[in-house]
mmCIF file of C-alpha atoms in Angstrom:
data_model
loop_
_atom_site.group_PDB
_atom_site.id
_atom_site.type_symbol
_atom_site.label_atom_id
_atom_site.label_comp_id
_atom_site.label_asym_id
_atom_site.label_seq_id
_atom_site.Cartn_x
_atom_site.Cartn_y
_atom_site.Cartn_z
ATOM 1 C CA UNK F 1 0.000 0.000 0.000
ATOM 2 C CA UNK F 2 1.335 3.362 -0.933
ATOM 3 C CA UNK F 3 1.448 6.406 1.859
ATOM 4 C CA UNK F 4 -1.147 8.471 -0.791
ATOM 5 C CA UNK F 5 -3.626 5.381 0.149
ATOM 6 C CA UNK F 6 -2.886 5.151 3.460
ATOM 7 C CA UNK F 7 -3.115 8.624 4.045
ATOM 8 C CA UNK F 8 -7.107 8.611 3.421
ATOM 9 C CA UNK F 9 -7.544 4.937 3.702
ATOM 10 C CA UNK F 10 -10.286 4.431 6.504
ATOM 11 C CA UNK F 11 -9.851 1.639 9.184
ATOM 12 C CA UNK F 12 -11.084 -1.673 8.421
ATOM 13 C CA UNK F 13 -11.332 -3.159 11.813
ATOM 14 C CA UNK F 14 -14.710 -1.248 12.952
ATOM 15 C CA UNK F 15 -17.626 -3.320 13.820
ATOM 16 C CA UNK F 16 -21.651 -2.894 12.769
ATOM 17 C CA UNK F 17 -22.784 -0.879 15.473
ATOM 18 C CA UNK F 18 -25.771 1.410 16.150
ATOM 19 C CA UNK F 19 -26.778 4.754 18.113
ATOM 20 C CA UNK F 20 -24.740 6.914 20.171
ATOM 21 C CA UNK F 21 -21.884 4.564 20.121
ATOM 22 C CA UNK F 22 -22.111 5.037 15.867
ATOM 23 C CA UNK F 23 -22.497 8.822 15.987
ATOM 24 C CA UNK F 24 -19.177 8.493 18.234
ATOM 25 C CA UNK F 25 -17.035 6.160 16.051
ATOM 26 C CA UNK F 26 -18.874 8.409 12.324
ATOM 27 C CA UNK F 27 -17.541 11.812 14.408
ATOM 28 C CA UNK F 28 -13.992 10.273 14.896
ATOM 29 C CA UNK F 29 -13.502 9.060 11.844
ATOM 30 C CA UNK F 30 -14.192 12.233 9.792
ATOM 31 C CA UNK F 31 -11.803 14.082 11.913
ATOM 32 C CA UNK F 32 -9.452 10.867 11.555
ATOM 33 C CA UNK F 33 -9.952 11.175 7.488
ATOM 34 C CA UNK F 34 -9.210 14.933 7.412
ATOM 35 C CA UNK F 35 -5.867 14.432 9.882
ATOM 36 C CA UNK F 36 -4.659 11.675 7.291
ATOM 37 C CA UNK F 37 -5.984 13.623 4.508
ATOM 38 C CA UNK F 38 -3.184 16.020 5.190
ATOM 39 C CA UNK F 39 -0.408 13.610 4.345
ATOM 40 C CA UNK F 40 -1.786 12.767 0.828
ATOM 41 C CA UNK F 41 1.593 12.991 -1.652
ATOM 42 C CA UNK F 42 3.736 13.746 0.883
ATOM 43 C CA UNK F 43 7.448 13.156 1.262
ATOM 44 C CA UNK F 44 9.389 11.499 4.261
ATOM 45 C CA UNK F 45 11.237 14.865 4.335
ATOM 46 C CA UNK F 46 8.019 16.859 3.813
ATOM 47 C CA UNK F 47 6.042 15.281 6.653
ATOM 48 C CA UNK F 48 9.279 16.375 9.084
ATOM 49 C CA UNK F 49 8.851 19.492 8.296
ATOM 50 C CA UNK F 50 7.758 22.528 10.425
ATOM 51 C CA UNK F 51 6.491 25.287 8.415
ATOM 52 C CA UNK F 52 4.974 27.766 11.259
ATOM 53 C CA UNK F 53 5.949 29.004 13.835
ATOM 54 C CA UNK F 54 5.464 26.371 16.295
ATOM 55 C CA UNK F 55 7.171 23.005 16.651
ATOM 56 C CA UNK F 56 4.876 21.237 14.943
ATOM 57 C CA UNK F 57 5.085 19.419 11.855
ATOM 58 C CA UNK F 58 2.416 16.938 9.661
ATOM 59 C CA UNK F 59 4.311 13.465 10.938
ATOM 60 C CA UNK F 60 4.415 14.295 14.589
ATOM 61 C CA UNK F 61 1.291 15.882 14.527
ATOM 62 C CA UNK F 62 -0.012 12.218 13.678
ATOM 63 C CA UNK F 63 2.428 10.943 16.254
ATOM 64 C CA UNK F 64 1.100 12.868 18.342
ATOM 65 C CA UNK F 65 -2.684 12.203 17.831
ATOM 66 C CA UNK F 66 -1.916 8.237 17.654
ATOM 67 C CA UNK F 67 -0.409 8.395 21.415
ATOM 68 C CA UNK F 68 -3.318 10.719 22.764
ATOM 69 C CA UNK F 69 -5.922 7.786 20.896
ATOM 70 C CA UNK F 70 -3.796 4.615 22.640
ATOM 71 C CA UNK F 71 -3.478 6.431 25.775
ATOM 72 C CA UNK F 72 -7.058 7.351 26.119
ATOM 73 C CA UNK F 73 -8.153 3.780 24.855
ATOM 74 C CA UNK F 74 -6.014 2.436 27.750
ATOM 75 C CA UNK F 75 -8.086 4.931 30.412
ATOM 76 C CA UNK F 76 -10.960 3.395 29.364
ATOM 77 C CA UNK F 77 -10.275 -0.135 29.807
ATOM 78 C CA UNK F 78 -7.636 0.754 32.810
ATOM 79 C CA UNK F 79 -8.482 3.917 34.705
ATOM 80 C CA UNK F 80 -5.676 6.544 35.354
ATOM 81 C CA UNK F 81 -2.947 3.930 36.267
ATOM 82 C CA UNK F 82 -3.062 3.508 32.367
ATOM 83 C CA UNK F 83 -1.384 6.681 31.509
ATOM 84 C CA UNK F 84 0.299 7.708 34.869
ATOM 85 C CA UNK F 85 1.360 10.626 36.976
ATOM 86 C CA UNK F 86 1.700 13.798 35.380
ATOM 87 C CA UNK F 87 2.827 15.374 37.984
ATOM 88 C CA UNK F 88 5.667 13.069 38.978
ATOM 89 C CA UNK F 89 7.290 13.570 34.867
ATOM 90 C CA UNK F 90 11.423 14.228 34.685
ATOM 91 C CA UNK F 91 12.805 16.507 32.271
ATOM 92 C CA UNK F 92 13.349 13.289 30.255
ATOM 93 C CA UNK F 93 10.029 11.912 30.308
ATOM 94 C CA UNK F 94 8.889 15.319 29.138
ATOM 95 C CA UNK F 95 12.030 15.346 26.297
ATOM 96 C CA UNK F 96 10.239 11.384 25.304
ATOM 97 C CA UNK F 97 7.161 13.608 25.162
ATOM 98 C CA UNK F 98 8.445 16.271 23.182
ATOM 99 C CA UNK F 99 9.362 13.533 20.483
ATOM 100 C CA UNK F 100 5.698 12.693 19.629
ATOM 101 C CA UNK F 101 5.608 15.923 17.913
ATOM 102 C CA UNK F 102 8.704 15.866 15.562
ATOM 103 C CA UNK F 103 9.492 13.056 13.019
ATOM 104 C CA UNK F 104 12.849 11.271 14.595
ATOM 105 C CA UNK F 105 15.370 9.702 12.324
ATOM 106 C CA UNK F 106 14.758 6.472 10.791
ATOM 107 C CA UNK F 107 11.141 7.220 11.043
ATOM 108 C CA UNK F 108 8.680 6.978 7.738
ATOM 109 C CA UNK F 109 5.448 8.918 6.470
ATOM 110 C CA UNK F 110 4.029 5.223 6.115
ATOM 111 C CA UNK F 111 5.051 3.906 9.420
ATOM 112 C CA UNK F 112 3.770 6.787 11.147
ATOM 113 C CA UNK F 113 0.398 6.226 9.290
ATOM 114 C CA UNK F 114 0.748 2.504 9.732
ATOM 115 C CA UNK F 115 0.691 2.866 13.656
ATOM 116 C CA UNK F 116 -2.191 5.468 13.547
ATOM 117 C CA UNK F 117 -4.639 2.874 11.745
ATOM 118 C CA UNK F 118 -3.723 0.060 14.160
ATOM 119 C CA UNK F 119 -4.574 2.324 16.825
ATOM 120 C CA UNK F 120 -7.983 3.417 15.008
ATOM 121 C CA UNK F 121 -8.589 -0.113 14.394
ATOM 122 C CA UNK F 122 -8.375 -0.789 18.006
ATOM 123 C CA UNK F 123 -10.649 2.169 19.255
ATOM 124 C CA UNK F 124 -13.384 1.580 16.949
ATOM 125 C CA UNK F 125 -13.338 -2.201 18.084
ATOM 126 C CA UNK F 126 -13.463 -1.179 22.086
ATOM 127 C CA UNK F 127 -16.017 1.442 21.130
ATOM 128 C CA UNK F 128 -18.043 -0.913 19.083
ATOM 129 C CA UNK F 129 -17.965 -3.728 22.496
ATOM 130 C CA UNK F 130 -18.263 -0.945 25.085
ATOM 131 C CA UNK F 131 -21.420 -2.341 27.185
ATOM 132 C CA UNK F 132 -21.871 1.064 28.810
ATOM 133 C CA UNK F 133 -20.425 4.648 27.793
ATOM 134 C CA UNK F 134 -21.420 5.921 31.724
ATOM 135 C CA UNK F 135 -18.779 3.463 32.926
ATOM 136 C CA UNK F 136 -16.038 6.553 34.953
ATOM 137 C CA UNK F 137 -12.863 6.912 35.619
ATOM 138 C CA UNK F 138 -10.897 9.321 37.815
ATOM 139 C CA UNK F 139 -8.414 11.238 35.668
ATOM 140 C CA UNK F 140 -4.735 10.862 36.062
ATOM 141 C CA UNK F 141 -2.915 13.508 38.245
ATOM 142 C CA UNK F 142 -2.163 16.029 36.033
ATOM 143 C CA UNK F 143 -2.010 19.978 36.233
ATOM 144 C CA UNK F 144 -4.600 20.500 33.633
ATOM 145 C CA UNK F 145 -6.919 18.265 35.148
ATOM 146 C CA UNK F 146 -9.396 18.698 37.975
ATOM 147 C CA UNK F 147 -8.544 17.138 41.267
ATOM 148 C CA UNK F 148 -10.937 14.269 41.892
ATOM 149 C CA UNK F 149 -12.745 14.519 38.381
ATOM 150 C CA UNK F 150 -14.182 11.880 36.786
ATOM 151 C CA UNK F 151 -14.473 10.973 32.919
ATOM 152 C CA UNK F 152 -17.189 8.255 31.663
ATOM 153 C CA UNK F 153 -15.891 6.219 28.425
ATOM 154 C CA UNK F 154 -18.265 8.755 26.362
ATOM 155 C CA UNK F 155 -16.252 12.009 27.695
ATOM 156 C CA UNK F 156 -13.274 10.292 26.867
ATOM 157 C CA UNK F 157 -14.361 9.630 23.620
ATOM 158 C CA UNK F 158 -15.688 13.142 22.602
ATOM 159 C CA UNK F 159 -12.259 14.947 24.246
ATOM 160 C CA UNK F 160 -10.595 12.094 20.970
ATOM 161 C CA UNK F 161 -12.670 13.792 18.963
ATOM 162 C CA UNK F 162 -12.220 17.254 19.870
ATOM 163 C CA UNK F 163 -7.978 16.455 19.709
ATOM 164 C CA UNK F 164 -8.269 14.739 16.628
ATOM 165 C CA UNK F 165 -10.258 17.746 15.220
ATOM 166 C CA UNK F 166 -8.672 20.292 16.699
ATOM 167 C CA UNK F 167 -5.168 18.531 15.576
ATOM 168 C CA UNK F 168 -6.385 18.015 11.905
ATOM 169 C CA UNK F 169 -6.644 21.883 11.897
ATOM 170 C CA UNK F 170 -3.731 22.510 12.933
ATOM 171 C CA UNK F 171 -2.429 20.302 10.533
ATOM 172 C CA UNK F 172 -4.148 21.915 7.390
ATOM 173 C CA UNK F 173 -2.443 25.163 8.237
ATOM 174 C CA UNK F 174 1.299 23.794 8.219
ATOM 175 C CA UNK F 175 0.206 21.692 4.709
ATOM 176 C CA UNK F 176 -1.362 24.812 3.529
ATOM 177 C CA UNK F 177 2.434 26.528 4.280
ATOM 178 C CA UNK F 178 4.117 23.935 3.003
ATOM 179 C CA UNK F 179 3.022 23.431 -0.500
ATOM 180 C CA UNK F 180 -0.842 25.414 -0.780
ATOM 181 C CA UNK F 181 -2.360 22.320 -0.911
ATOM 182 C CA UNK F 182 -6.004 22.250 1.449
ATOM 183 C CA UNK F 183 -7.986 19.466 3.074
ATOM 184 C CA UNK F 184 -11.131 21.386 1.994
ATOM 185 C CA UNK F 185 -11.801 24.770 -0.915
#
């Protein structure tokens, strides 16, 4: 398979399901589609590229949204001990961090794209099994999270969808910069 088709190639793994958990899995996977949409004819080189101001460039950004997807997945099936202590991070586990957001050597347009279907794969077949989208949580310690609040499996799933989207935007901008190219007009 060529990066171009897995760039808007949709995951296969998802399951027939109905109701709110559809709506759920149909929100995420537009935002999903316009992320990977993004990508479409791009280089190695060109997905490593930053071409704002920020640190961000089109490969990490995926990186980036892939880790936030796993991580959240694990919540759901493992509560907080899933993704750990915020608060308790080193200047190297917040370096590690910093790497989801940059393409690191050795690293490929198609891998990157590779690990963000198997990870879309794996949501949509957890969503499409979750008995119960009231099931809670309390969130990791973190400093942008509420002492003692609580997420359900379905607040989990929308903040995906508001990343995803909100990451997919930011990624049209640096493609825009890059070469004028546009996810949508």
């Amino acid at each position: 398979m060529t990066v171009n088709e897995q760039a808007t190639q949709e995951p296969a793994g998802a399951l027939a399901v109905t109701g709110e958990h559809a709506d759920l899995l149909e929100a995420l996977a537009k935002q999903r589609h316009f992320l990977r949409f993004t990508t479409r004819d791009l280089t190695d080189e060109q997905a490593g590229l930053r071409t704002t101001a920020s640190e961000l460039c089109l490969g990490g950004l995926i990186k980036h949204v892939t880790s936030v997807e796993r991580n959240w997945v694990d919540f759901i099936l493992n509560g907080p001990s899933a993704m750990g202590d915020f608060t308790a991070m080193t200047e190297d586990d917040w370096a590690r961090r910093a790497d989801e957001f940059r393409m690191l050597p050795g690293e490929t347009l198609a891998g990157v794209l590779a690990a963000y279907a198997d990870v879309a794969r794996r949501t949509d077949d957890l969503v499409a099994a979750l008995p119960d989208l009231d099931a809670t949580w309390p969130l990791p310690k973190a400093p942008w999270f509420e002492p003692g609040a609580r997420w359900s499996a379905r607040r989990v799933l929308m903040h995906v969808i508001a990343e995803t989207a909100q990451h997919a935007g930011h990624a049209d901008i640096i493609r825009e910069s890059l070469d004028g190219s546009k996810s949508m007009g």
